mmCIF file of C-alpha atoms and ligand atoms in Angstrom:
data_model
loop_
_atom_site.group_PDB
_atom_site.id
_atom_site.type_symbol
_atom_site.label_atom_id
_atom_site.label_comp_id
_atom_site.label_asym_id
_atom_site.label_seq_id
_atom_site.Cartn_x
_atom_site.Cartn_y
_atom_site.Cartn_z
ATOM 1 C CA MET A 1 -8.721 -7.305 -29.783
ATOM 2 C CA ILE A 2 -6.535 -6.083 -26.976
ATOM 3 C CA THR A 3 -6.072 -2.813 -28.845
ATOM 4 C CA GLU A 4 -9.854 -2.431 -28.945
ATOM 5 C CA ILE A 5 -10.134 -2.995 -25.194
ATOM 6 C CA LEU A 6 -7.304 -0.564 -24.508
ATOM 7 C CA GLN A 7 -9.150 2.197 -26.330
ATOM 8 C CA LYS A 8 -12.254 1.905 -24.185
ATOM 9 C CA ASP A 9 -13.258 4.329 -21.435
ATOM 10 C CA GLU A 10 -15.429 1.877 -19.523
ATOM 11 C CA PHE A 11 -14.373 -1.692 -18.811
ATOM 12 C CA THR A 12 -16.513 -4.756 -18.182
ATOM 13 C CA LYS A 13 -15.394 -7.614 -16.004
ATOM 14 C CA ALA A 14 -14.853 -9.643 -19.188
ATOM 15 C CA ASP A 15 -12.488 -6.909 -20.477
ATOM 16 C CA LEU A 16 -10.534 -6.955 -17.239
ATOM 17 C CA LEU A 17 -10.269 -10.733 -17.293
ATOM 18 C CA GLN A 18 -8.926 -10.575 -20.795
ATOM 19 C CA LEU A 19 -6.364 -7.953 -19.811
ATOM 20 C CA LEU A 20 -5.291 -10.026 -16.809
ATOM 21 C CA LYS A 21 -4.549 -12.913 -19.152
ATOM 22 C CA VAL A 22 -2.492 -11.085 -21.802
ATOM 23 C CA GLU A 23 0.985 -12.366 -22.689
ATOM 24 C CA GLY A 24 3.832 -11.575 -25.085
ATOM 25 C CA GLN A 25 3.321 -8.610 -27.405
ATOM 26 C CA ASP A 26 -0.109 -7.890 -25.954
ATOM 27 C CA LEU A 27 1.457 -7.522 -22.536
ATOM 28 C CA ASP A 28 3.901 -4.988 -23.988
ATOM 29 C CA LEU A 29 0.934 -3.112 -25.455
ATOM 30 C CA LEU A 30 -0.820 -3.107 -22.076
ATOM 31 C CA PHE A 31 2.279 -1.738 -20.328
ATOM 32 C CA ALA A 32 2.836 0.896 -23.032
ATOM 33 C CA LYS A 33 -0.762 2.074 -22.656
ATOM 34 C CA SER A 34 -0.634 2.249 -18.853
ATOM 35 C CA ASN A 35 2.630 4.182 -19.001
ATOM 36 C CA GLU A 36 1.140 6.621 -21.510
ATOM 37 C CA ILE A 37 -1.871 7.198 -19.232
ATOM 38 C CA LYS A 38 0.337 7.628 -16.203
ATOM 39 C CA LYS A 39 2.382 10.327 -17.957
ATOM 40 C CA LYS A 40 -0.738 12.125 -19.152
ATOM 41 C CA TYR A 41 -2.740 12.117 -15.908
ATOM 42 C CA VAL A 42 -0.245 12.084 -13.037
ATOM 43 C CA GLY A 43 2.988 13.045 -14.793
ATOM 44 C CA ASN A 44 6.212 11.175 -15.416
ATOM 45 C CA LYS A 45 7.275 11.340 -11.789
ATOM 46 C CA VAL A 46 7.636 9.144 -8.752
ATOM 47 C CA TYR A 47 6.895 10.681 -5.350
ATOM 48 C CA LEU A 48 8.552 9.569 -2.141
ATOM 49 C CA ARG A 49 6.904 8.604 1.132
ATOM 50 C CA GLY A 50 9.493 7.923 3.815
ATOM 51 C CA LEU A 51 8.124 4.749 5.412
ATOM 52 C CA ILE A 52 8.476 4.373 9.174
ATOM 53 C CA GLU A 53 7.286 1.024 10.542
ATOM 54 C CA PHE A 54 7.001 2.275 14.085
ATOM 55 C CA SER A 55 5.597 -0.725 15.934
ATOM 56 C CA ASN A 56 5.156 -4.431 15.224
ATOM 57 C CA VAL A 57 2.822 -4.985 18.163
ATOM 58 C CA CYS A 58 -0.411 -6.329 16.726
ATOM 59 C CA LEU A 59 -3.521 -7.711 18.338
ATOM 60 C CA LYS A 60 -4.706 -9.444 15.196
ATOM 61 C CA ASN A 61 -4.028 -12.833 13.726
ATOM 62 C CA CYS A 62 -4.337 -12.552 9.963
ATOM 63 C CA TYR A 63 -3.337 -15.969 8.611
ATOM 64 C CA TYR A 64 -0.825 -14.583 6.116
ATOM 65 C CA CYS A 65 1.130 -12.135 8.246
ATOM 66 C CA GLY A 66 4.439 -12.791 9.991
ATOM 67 C CA ILE A 67 3.855 -10.327 12.845
ATOM 68 C CA ARG A 68 0.442 -11.729 13.793
ATOM 69 C CA GLN A 69 -0.120 -11.794 17.518
ATOM 70 C CA SER A 70 0.256 -15.571 17.875
ATOM 71 C CA ASN A 71 3.708 -15.630 16.321
ATOM 72 C CA GLU A 72 5.749 -15.876 19.491
ATOM 73 C CA SER A 73 9.096 -15.875 17.765
ATOM 74 C CA VAL A 74 8.715 -12.183 16.864
ATOM 75 C CA SER A 75 10.579 -9.790 19.110
ATOM 76 C CA ARG A 76 8.132 -6.925 19.599
ATOM 77 C CA PHE A 77 9.198 -3.284 19.397
ATOM 78 C CA ASN A 78 7.829 0.208 19.643
ATOM 79 C CA VAL A 79 10.111 2.861 18.175
ATOM 80 C CA LYS A 80 10.430 5.706 20.666
ATOM 81 C CA ASP A 81 8.869 9.002 19.627
ATOM 82 C CA ASP A 82 12.258 10.759 19.595
ATOM 83 C CA ASP A 83 13.689 8.149 17.248
ATOM 84 C CA ILE A 84 10.669 8.485 14.971
ATOM 85 C CA LEU A 85 11.054 12.254 14.972
ATOM 86 C CA ALA A 86 14.735 11.914 14.040
ATOM 87 C CA MET A 87 13.682 9.994 10.935
ATOM 88 C CA VAL A 88 10.967 12.551 10.224
ATOM 89 C CA GLN A 89 13.658 15.224 10.355
ATOM 90 C CA PHE A 90 15.750 13.145 7.927
ATOM 91 C CA ALA A 91 12.832 12.898 5.496
ATOM 92 C CA TYR A 92 12.083 16.606 5.867
ATOM 93 C CA GLU A 93 15.668 17.719 5.300
ATOM 94 C CA ASN A 94 16.025 15.477 2.287
ATOM 95 C CA ASN A 95 12.896 16.828 0.618
ATOM 96 C CA TYR A 96 10.837 13.657 0.669
ATOM 97 C CA ALA A 97 7.877 15.971 1.315
ATOM 98 C CA SER A 98 5.833 13.087 2.607
ATOM 99 C CA LEU A 99 5.814 10.283 5.175
ATOM 100 C CA ALA A 100 4.011 7.018 5.810
ATOM 101 C CA LEU A 101 3.623 5.730 9.356
ATOM 102 C CA GLN A 102 2.723 2.058 9.572
ATOM 103 C CA SER A 103 2.186 -0.330 12.449
ATOM 104 C CA GLY A 104 0.472 -3.452 13.667
ATOM 105 C CA GLU A 105 -3.114 -2.973 14.688
ATOM 106 C CA ILE A 106 -3.894 -1.892 18.228
ATOM 107 C CA GLU A 107 -7.223 -0.313 18.972
ATOM 108 C CA ASN A 108 -7.126 1.286 22.395
ATOM 109 C CA PRO A 109 -7.087 4.800 23.911
ATOM 110 C CA THR A 110 -3.345 4.771 24.709
ATOM 111 C CA PHE A 111 -2.413 3.975 21.135
ATOM 112 C CA ALA A 112 -4.884 6.503 19.741
ATOM 113 C CA LEU A 113 -3.415 9.222 21.947
ATOM 114 C CA ARG A 114 0.158 8.264 21.143
ATOM 115 C CA VAL A 115 -0.424 8.573 17.392
ATOM 116 C CA GLU A 116 -2.346 11.821 17.872
ATOM 117 C CA ASN A 117 0.547 13.378 19.815
ATOM 118 C CA LEU A 118 3.068 12.081 17.332
ATOM 119 C CA LEU A 119 1.150 13.668 14.467
ATOM 120 C CA LYS A 120 1.104 17.005 16.270
ATOM 121 C CA LYS A 121 4.874 16.843 16.808
ATOM 122 C CA ILE A 122 5.458 15.955 13.147
ATOM 123 C CA SER A 123 3.282 18.825 12.110
ATOM 124 C CA SER A 124 5.196 21.359 14.200
ATOM 125 C CA LEU A 125 8.598 19.943 13.230
ATOM 126 C CA SER A 126 7.816 20.403 9.550
ATOM 127 C CA ASN A 127 5.729 23.602 9.752
ATOM 128 C CA ASN A 128 2.800 21.507 8.694
ATOM 129 C CA THR A 129 4.332 20.807 5.286
ATOM 130 C CA LEU A 130 4.981 17.048 5.371
ATOM 131 C CA GLY A 131 2.088 15.050 3.930
ATOM 132 C CA VAL A 132 1.450 12.226 6.387
ATOM 133 C CA THR A 133 -0.093 8.902 5.396
ATOM 134 C CA LEU A 134 -1.191 6.590 8.182
ATOM 135 C CA SER A 135 -1.526 2.834 7.932
ATOM 136 C CA CYS A 136 -2.460 1.659 11.405
ATOM 137 C CA GLY A 137 -5.388 -0.603 10.603
ATOM 138 C CA GLU A 138 -8.986 -0.484 11.750
ATOM 139 C CA GLN A 139 -9.938 2.152 14.303
ATOM 140 C CA SER A 140 -13.117 3.856 15.452
ATOM 141 C CA LYS A 141 -14.438 6.776 13.423
ATOM 142 C CA GLU A 142 -13.674 9.040 16.352
ATOM 143 C CA THR A 143 -10.008 7.999 16.354
ATOM 144 C CA TYR A 144 -9.734 8.512 12.598
ATOM 145 C CA GLN A 145 -11.226 11.971 13.087
ATOM 146 C CA ARG A 146 -8.784 12.834 15.895
ATOM 147 C CA TRP A 147 -5.826 11.765 13.771
ATOM 148 C CA PHE A 148 -7.154 13.801 10.858
ATOM 149 C CA ASP A 149 -7.512 16.841 13.104
ATOM 150 C CA ALA A 150 -3.943 16.292 14.304
ATOM 151 C CA GLY A 151 -2.609 16.519 10.747
ATOM 152 C CA ALA A 152 -2.911 13.167 8.945
ATOM 153 C CA ARG A 153 -4.291 13.631 5.454
ATOM 154 C CA ARG A 154 -4.022 10.192 3.874
ATOM 155 C CA TYR A 155 -4.849 6.723 5.115
ATOM 156 C CA LEU A 156 -4.021 3.364 3.635
ATOM 157 C CA LEU A 157 -6.200 0.449 4.694
ATOM 158 C CA ARG A 158 -6.030 -2.519 2.379
ATOM 159 C CA ILE A 159 -9.216 -4.466 1.950
ATOM 160 C CA GLU A 160 -6.830 -7.393 1.235
ATOM 161 C CA THR A 161 -9.425 -8.983 -1.052
ATOM 162 C CA SER A 162 -12.815 -7.680 -2.138
ATOM 163 C CA SER A 163 -14.308 -11.170 -1.854
ATOM 164 C CA PRO A 164 -15.914 -11.742 1.562
ATOM 165 C CA GLU A 165 -15.566 -15.522 1.016
ATOM 166 C CA LEU A 166 -11.842 -15.318 0.327
ATOM 167 C CA TYR A 167 -11.429 -12.830 3.188
ATOM 168 C CA GLN A 168 -12.877 -15.442 5.529
ATOM 169 C CA LYS A 169 -10.353 -18.028 4.395
ATOM 170 C CA LEU A 170 -7.514 -15.631 5.203
ATOM 171 C CA HIS A 171 -8.642 -14.561 8.666
ATOM 172 C CA PRO A 172 -10.002 -16.119 11.853
ATOM 173 C CA SER A 173 -13.799 -16.011 12.080
ATOM 174 C CA ASP A 174 -14.263 -13.530 14.893
ATOM 175 C CA THR A 175 -15.289 -9.914 15.375
ATOM 176 C CA LEU A 176 -11.673 -8.732 15.281
ATOM 177 C CA HIS A 177 -11.371 -9.923 11.690
ATOM 178 C CA SER A 178 -14.603 -8.812 10.066
ATOM 179 C CA PHE A 179 -14.781 -7.951 6.370
ATOM 180 C CA THR A 180 -17.808 -5.737 7.037
ATOM 181 C CA ARG A 181 -15.953 -3.744 9.663
ATOM 182 C CA ARG A 182 -12.965 -3.224 7.394
ATOM 183 C CA LEU A 183 -15.246 -1.909 4.684
ATOM 184 C CA GLU A 184 -17.005 0.317 7.213
ATOM 185 C CA CYS A 185 -13.625 1.741 8.249
ATOM 186 C CA LEU A 186 -12.785 2.566 4.638
ATOM 187 C CA LYS A 187 -16.090 4.387 4.270
ATOM 188 C CA ASN A 188 -15.453 6.332 7.469
ATOM 189 C CA LEU A 189 -12.022 7.404 6.253
ATOM 190 C CA GLN A 190 -13.503 8.654 3.014
ATOM 191 C CA SER A 191 -16.311 10.534 4.730
ATOM 192 C CA ILE A 192 -13.937 12.273 7.158
ATOM 193 C CA GLY A 193 -12.042 13.653 4.183
ATOM 194 C CA TYR A 194 -8.887 11.551 4.034
ATOM 195 C CA GLN A 195 -7.264 10.794 0.719
ATOM 196 C CA THR A 196 -8.293 7.189 1.008
ATOM 197 C CA GLY A 197 -6.185 4.284 -0.118
ATOM 198 C CA THR A 198 -6.794 0.593 -0.256
ATOM 199 C CA GLY A 199 -5.309 -2.437 -1.967
ATOM 200 C CA VAL A 200 -5.135 -6.183 -2.142
ATOM 201 C CA MET A 201 -2.635 -9.001 -2.069
ATOM 202 C CA ILE A 202 -2.034 -10.695 -5.394
ATOM 203 C CA GLY A 203 -1.428 -14.405 -5.903
ATOM 204 C CA LEU A 204 -2.950 -15.585 -2.629
ATOM 205 C CA PRO A 205 -3.824 -19.243 -2.149
ATOM 206 C CA PHE A 206 -7.480 -19.825 -3.182
ATOM 207 C CA GLN A 207 -7.538 -16.557 -5.161
ATOM 208 C CA SER A 208 -8.852 -16.748 -8.726
ATOM 209 C CA ILE A 209 -8.328 -14.377 -11.620
ATOM 210 C CA GLU A 210 -12.037 -13.504 -11.263
ATOM 211 C CA ASN A 211 -11.327 -12.396 -7.698
ATOM 212 C CA LEU A 212 -8.651 -10.041 -9.037
ATOM 213 C CA ALA A 213 -10.974 -8.605 -11.699
ATOM 214 C CA ASP A 214 -13.516 -8.018 -8.916
ATOM 215 C CA ASP A 215 -10.816 -6.313 -6.829
ATOM 216 C CA LEU A 216 -10.174 -3.870 -9.657
ATOM 217 C CA LEU A 217 -13.891 -3.159 -9.996
ATOM 218 C CA PHE A 218 -14.168 -2.745 -6.225
ATOM 219 C CA MET A 219 -11.481 -0.054 -6.232
ATOM 220 C CA LYS A 220 -13.181 1.721 -9.121
ATOM 221 C CA ARG A 221 -16.605 1.557 -7.489
ATOM 222 C CA PHE A 222 -15.269 2.708 -4.146
ATOM 223 C CA ASP A 223 -13.623 5.634 -5.937
ATOM 224 C CA ILE A 224 -10.349 5.312 -4.037
ATOM 225 C CA ASP A 225 -7.636 7.966 -4.277
ATOM 226 C CA MET A 226 -4.620 5.748 -3.687
ATOM 227 C CA CYS A 227 -3.697 2.117 -4.015
ATOM 228 C CA GLY A 228 -0.995 0.007 -2.449
ATOM 229 C CA MET A 229 -1.112 -3.551 -3.700
ATOM 230 C CA GLY A 230 1.519 -6.202 -4.149
ATOM 231 C CA PRO A 231 2.220 -9.894 -4.339
ATOM 232 C CA TYR A 232 1.447 -12.204 -1.457
ATOM 233 C CA ILE A 233 4.706 -13.573 -0.084
ATOM 234 C CA LEU A 234 4.754 -16.607 2.123
ATOM 235 C CA HIS A 235 5.864 -16.422 5.746
ATOM 236 C CA ARG A 236 6.687 -19.814 7.187
ATOM 237 C CA GLU A 237 5.491 -19.064 10.718
ATOM 238 C CA THR A 238 1.903 -18.462 9.593
ATOM 239 C CA PRO A 239 -1.116 -20.734 9.087
ATOM 240 C CA LEU A 240 -1.287 -19.926 5.364
ATOM 241 C CA ALA A 241 2.181 -21.377 4.752
ATOM 242 C CA LYS A 242 0.769 -24.885 4.479
ATOM 243 C CA TYR A 243 -0.810 -23.929 1.165
ATOM 244 C CA GLU A 244 2.533 -23.204 -0.478
ATOM 245 C CA ASN A 245 1.728 -25.776 -3.171
ATOM 246 C CA LEU A 246 -1.181 -23.565 -4.336
ATOM 247 C CA LEU A 247 1.052 -20.580 -5.114
ATOM 248 C CA LEU A 248 2.023 -19.397 -8.568
ATOM 249 C CA PRO A 249 5.795 -19.440 -9.172
ATOM 250 C CA ASP A 250 7.526 -16.161 -8.250
ATOM 251 C CA LYS A 251 7.869 -15.042 -11.851
ATOM 252 C CA GLU A 252 4.187 -15.549 -12.588
ATOM 253 C CA ARG A 253 3.077 -13.885 -9.360
ATOM 254 C CA LEU A 254 5.261 -10.914 -10.178
ATOM 255 C CA LYS A 255 3.859 -10.676 -13.702
ATOM 256 C CA LEU A 256 0.310 -10.809 -12.357
ATOM 257 C CA SER A 257 1.117 -8.047 -9.850
ATOM 258 C CA LEU A 258 2.519 -5.813 -12.585
ATOM 259 C CA LYS A 259 -0.539 -6.471 -14.740
ATOM 260 C CA MET A 260 -2.793 -5.448 -11.839
ATOM 261 C CA ILE A 261 -0.898 -2.153 -11.507
ATOM 262 C CA ALA A 262 -1.066 -1.455 -15.237
ATOM 263 C CA ILE A 263 -4.778 -2.282 -15.496
ATOM 264 C CA LEU A 264 -5.641 -0.201 -12.448
ATOM 265 C CA ARG A 265 -3.806 2.754 -13.968
ATOM 266 C CA ILE A 266 -5.942 2.405 -17.109
ATOM 267 C CA LEU A 267 -9.104 2.013 -15.047
ATOM 268 C CA MET A 268 -8.404 4.876 -12.592
ATOM 269 C CA LYS A 269 -6.203 7.301 -14.457
ATOM 270 C CA ASP A 270 -5.539 9.989 -11.853
ATOM 271 C CA ILE A 271 -5.043 8.041 -8.610
ATOM 272 C CA ASN A 272 -1.765 7.434 -6.795
ATOM 273 C CA ILE A 273 -0.441 3.896 -7.109
ATOM 274 C CA ALA A 274 2.433 2.667 -4.964
ATOM 275 C CA SER A 275 5.263 0.505 -6.152
ATOM 276 C CA THR A 276 5.326 -1.715 -3.073
ATOM 277 C CA THR A 277 8.198 -3.333 -1.213
ATOM 278 C CA ALA A 278 6.757 -6.824 -1.635
ATOM 279 C CA LEU A 279 7.397 -6.540 -5.394
ATOM 280 C CA GLN A 280 11.072 -6.271 -4.646
ATOM 281 C CA SER A 281 10.979 -9.532 -2.691
ATOM 282 C CA LEU A 282 10.210 -11.336 -5.936
ATOM 283 C CA CYS A 283 12.690 -9.500 -8.148
ATOM 284 C CA VAL A 284 15.361 -6.998 -7.256
ATOM 285 C CA ASP A 285 14.289 -4.329 -9.755
ATOM 286 C CA ALA A 286 10.532 -4.988 -9.824
ATOM 287 C CA ARG A 287 9.749 -1.663 -8.151
ATOM 288 C CA GLU A 288 11.529 0.187 -10.951
ATOM 289 C CA LYS A 289 9.502 -1.782 -13.486
ATOM 290 C CA ALA A 290 6.282 -0.894 -11.627
ATOM 291 C CA VAL A 291 6.948 2.855 -11.807
ATOM 292 C CA GLU A 292 7.745 2.493 -15.492
ATOM 293 C CA ILE A 293 4.313 0.977 -16.188
ATOM 294 C CA GLY A 294 1.978 3.019 -14.027
ATOM 295 C CA ALA A 295 2.932 3.346 -10.347
ATOM 296 C CA ASN A 296 3.880 6.852 -9.174
ATOM 297 C CA VAL A 297 4.662 6.460 -5.465
ATOM 298 C CA LEU A 298 7.637 4.835 -3.796
ATOM 299 C CA MET A 299 7.966 4.230 -0.087
ATOM 300 C CA PRO A 300 11.646 4.051 0.815
ATOM 301 C CA ASN A 301 11.974 2.363 4.179
ATOM 302 C CA ILE A 302 13.496 4.772 6.680
ATOM 303 C CA THR A 303 12.654 2.788 9.818
ATOM 304 C CA PRO A 304 15.661 2.975 12.161
ATOM 305 C CA GLY A 305 17.936 0.016 11.309
ATOM 306 C CA THR A 306 17.808 -1.724 14.684
ATOM 307 C CA TYR A 307 14.068 -2.368 14.350
ATOM 308 C CA ARG A 308 13.873 -3.196 10.699
ATOM 309 C CA ASN A 309 14.514 -6.912 10.954
ATOM 310 C CA ASP A 310 11.603 -7.390 13.317
ATOM 311 C CA TYR A 311 8.955 -6.002 10.975
ATOM 312 C CA ASN A 312 8.714 -9.081 8.818
ATOM 313 C CA LEU A 313 5.190 -9.247 7.482
ATOM 314 C CA TYR A 314 6.556 -11.791 5.008
ATOM 315 C CA GLU A 315 9.802 -13.595 4.294
ATOM 316 C CA ARG A 316 12.494 -12.284 1.950
ATOM 317 C CA LYS A 317 11.584 -8.751 2.970
ATOM 318 C CA PRO A 318 14.344 -6.720 1.323
ATOM 319 C CA LYS A 319 16.987 -5.027 3.385
ATOM 320 C CA THR A 320 18.067 -1.511 2.496
ATOM 321 C CA SER A 321 18.963 -1.352 -1.153
ATOM 322 C CA LEU A 322 18.486 2.217 -2.229
ATOM 323 C CA GLN A 323 20.707 5.133 -1.462
ATOM 324 C CA PHE A 324 17.788 6.951 0.094
ATOM 325 C CA GLU A 325 16.622 4.159 2.345
ATOM 326 C CA GLY A 326 17.497 5.138 5.864
ATOM 327 C CA LYS A 327 20.935 6.561 5.362
ATOM 328 C CA GLU A 328 21.670 9.830 6.989
ATOM 329 C CA GLU A 329 23.524 11.407 4.150
ATOM 330 C CA LYS A 330 22.616 13.895 1.474
ATOM 331 C CA ILE A 331 20.528 12.302 -1.182
ATOM 332 C CA THR A 332 21.559 12.906 -4.755
ATOM 333 C CA THR A 333 19.722 10.251 -6.783
ATOM 334 C CA GLN A 334 17.561 12.024 -9.345
ATOM 335 C CA LYS A 335 15.798 9.086 -10.945
ATOM 336 C CA PHE A 336 14.254 5.818 -9.913
ATOM 337 C CA GLY A 337 14.731 3.477 -12.861
ATOM 338 C CA THR A 338 14.085 5.866 -15.741
ATOM 339 C CA VAL A 339 11.542 7.988 -13.850
ATOM 340 C CA PRO A 340 12.413 11.370 -12.261
ATOM 341 C CA ILE A 341 11.892 11.620 -8.489
ATOM 342 C CA GLY A 342 9.522 14.365 -7.324
ATOM 343 C CA TYR A 343 11.618 15.791 -4.485
ATOM 344 C CA GLY A 344 9.957 18.510 -2.448
ATOM 345 C CA GLN A 345 6.532 17.702 -3.864
ATOM 346 C CA CYS A 346 4.133 15.936 -1.602
ATOM 347 C CA GLY A 347 2.406 14.330 -4.580
ATOM 348 C CA ASP A 348 -1.282 14.401 -3.673
ATOM 349 C CA ALA A 349 -3.466 12.181 -5.811
ATOM 350 C CA PRO A 350 -5.136 14.396 -8.454
ATOM 351 C CA HIS A 351 -8.124 12.075 -8.174
ATOM 352 C CA PHE A 352 -8.865 13.338 -4.671
ATOM 353 C CA PHE A 353 -9.392 16.877 -5.951
ATOM 354 C CA ASN A 354 -11.109 15.811 -9.173
ATOM 355 C CA ARG A 355 -13.475 13.621 -7.133
ATOM 356 C CA LYS A 356 -14.385 16.562 -4.927
ATOM 357 C CA LYS A 357 -14.982 18.840 -7.906
ATOM 358 C CA THR A 358 -17.388 16.411 -9.566
ATOM 359 C CA SER A 359 -19.281 15.663 -6.363
ATOM 360 C CA VAL A 360 -20.087 19.299 -5.574
HETATM 361 N N1 LIG B 1 -1.702 -3.618 10.500
HETATM 362 C C1 LIG B 1 -2.092 -2.760 9.445
HETATM 363 C C2 LIG B 1 -0.921 -2.227 8.620
HETATM 364 C C3 LIG B 1 0.301 -3.090 8.553
HETATM 365 S S1 LIG B 1 0.131 -4.550 7.615
HETATM 366 C C4 LIG B 1 -3.090 -3.456 8.548
HETATM 367 O O1 LIG B 1 -3.146 -4.671 8.560
HETATM 368 O O2 LIG B 1 -3.814 -2.739 7.850
HETATM 369 C C5 LIG B 1 0.231 -3.853 5.982
HETATM 370 C C6 LIG B 1 -0.101 -4.802 4.878
HETATM 371 O O3 LIG B 1 0.863 -5.833 4.774
HETATM 372 C C7 LIG B 1 -1.393 -5.569 5.010
HETATM 373 O O4 LIG B 1 -2.489 -4.776 4.655
HETATM 374 C C8 LIG B 1 -1.170 -6.752 4.085
HETATM 375 O O5 LIG B 1 -1.765 -6.535 2.816
HETATM 376 C C9 LIG B 1 0.351 -6.797 3.911
HETATM 377 N N2 LIG B 1 0.877 -8.133 4.222
HETATM 378 C C10 LIG B 1 0.793 -8.798 5.386
HETATM 379 N N3 LIG B 1 1.304 -10.048 5.255
HETATM 380 C C11 LIG B 1 1.707 -10.166 3.965
HETATM 381 C C12 LIG B 1 2.293 -11.216 3.200
HETATM 382 N N4 LIG B 1 2.574 -12.393 3.748
HETATM 383 N N5 LIG B 1 2.592 -10.974 1.905
HETATM 384 C C13 LIG B 1 2.312 -9.769 1.346
HETATM 385 N N6 LIG B 1 1.752 -8.756 2.007
HETATM 386 C C14 LIG B 1 1.445 -8.940 3.309
HETATM 387 FE FE1 LIG B 2 -1.621 -7.288 12.188
HETATM 388 FE FE2 LIG B 2 -1.778 -5.941 9.844
HETATM 389 FE FE3 LIG B 2 -0.357 -8.228 10.083
HETATM 390 FE FE4 LIG B 2 -3.017 -8.369 10.178
HETATM 391 S S1 LIG B 2 -1.760 -7.676 8.410
HETATM 392 S S2 LIG B 2 -1.611 -9.426 11.561
HETATM 393 S S3 LIG B 2 -3.491 -6.480 11.239
HETATM 394 S S4 LIG B 2 0.049 -6.279 11.066
#
């Protein structure tokens, strides 16, 4: 049964539902298959993106997020450009080959210009060799284009859930939190030529297993190049916290998140899939497990230490745990779990190039 599904090339929603429900030996089979596909299509490697969370100022009020605008207990920061560039230098010298810049969402000309200038400085500091991923939320097409022209090549904008109904339950009903706009932004990113990434939260209150199967089909249909998805983790100072009783226990939510990663790898063989920080909040070595079953990107947090505690999207956000997370010393670790680290390789998603070839 499961072996039959695992041999398929095309998957129906019923297949995906069945895979999402597997347990015991079948789960081992699923993970073995996803690992085999990972090795064949993207190699037995994990690529690094030095993650810099450069500002927690956000104008939005997503119900799940700890740095939402209405949370007054957050002390807001903006890392100075020079401090960001020092961390860029660290990543460059230590052969990370790639960076991710993430922030709260601000859509205004000052912010657009700031990021544009920052990208230009990063480009000249690294002789245009560092692959830069941005994750700064929804912006106009013109801003996305300017950032692309200034050197950004990848963009991560999670759809959060592919169900417009569930999306509405997780966000205020206003124009700042529109599912349609978020989708429009994703399309714009793709049409400009970014390697386009999206993702969802897993184990949200009100989320069904059908929603998750639909999320997988959404990513396939949208033909994404990269995915960053992870478990939803409660933050007490948010409106969604009152639904704590609807959450799966940590262990189950973690298992579901790992299944999502494995199934996505089988569904979209040559994309990049991140082993996200939120996984680690549920289990100390969950990120290692994720790269052993299908993920191939790791985002070590290199945000300067003084700011790190104020970027709490969720509770239990891990502090530095890896040798290469934000320490200014020579990095010598060669493997993450059992998987070799791809130092000096910027690790583009093969899917991006394969997609272009087939669409010509
Ligand atoms: N502001 C930008 C990028 C920063 S937020 C944006 O929203 O796109 C990055 C991601 O953090 C979000 O996409 C969301 O999926 C995730 N996130 C926020 N709150 C979370 C929570 N409580 N648990 C798990 N992930 C969360
Ligand atoms: Fe802001 Fe992103 Fe958090 Fe929403 S998820 S409140 S946009 S930082």
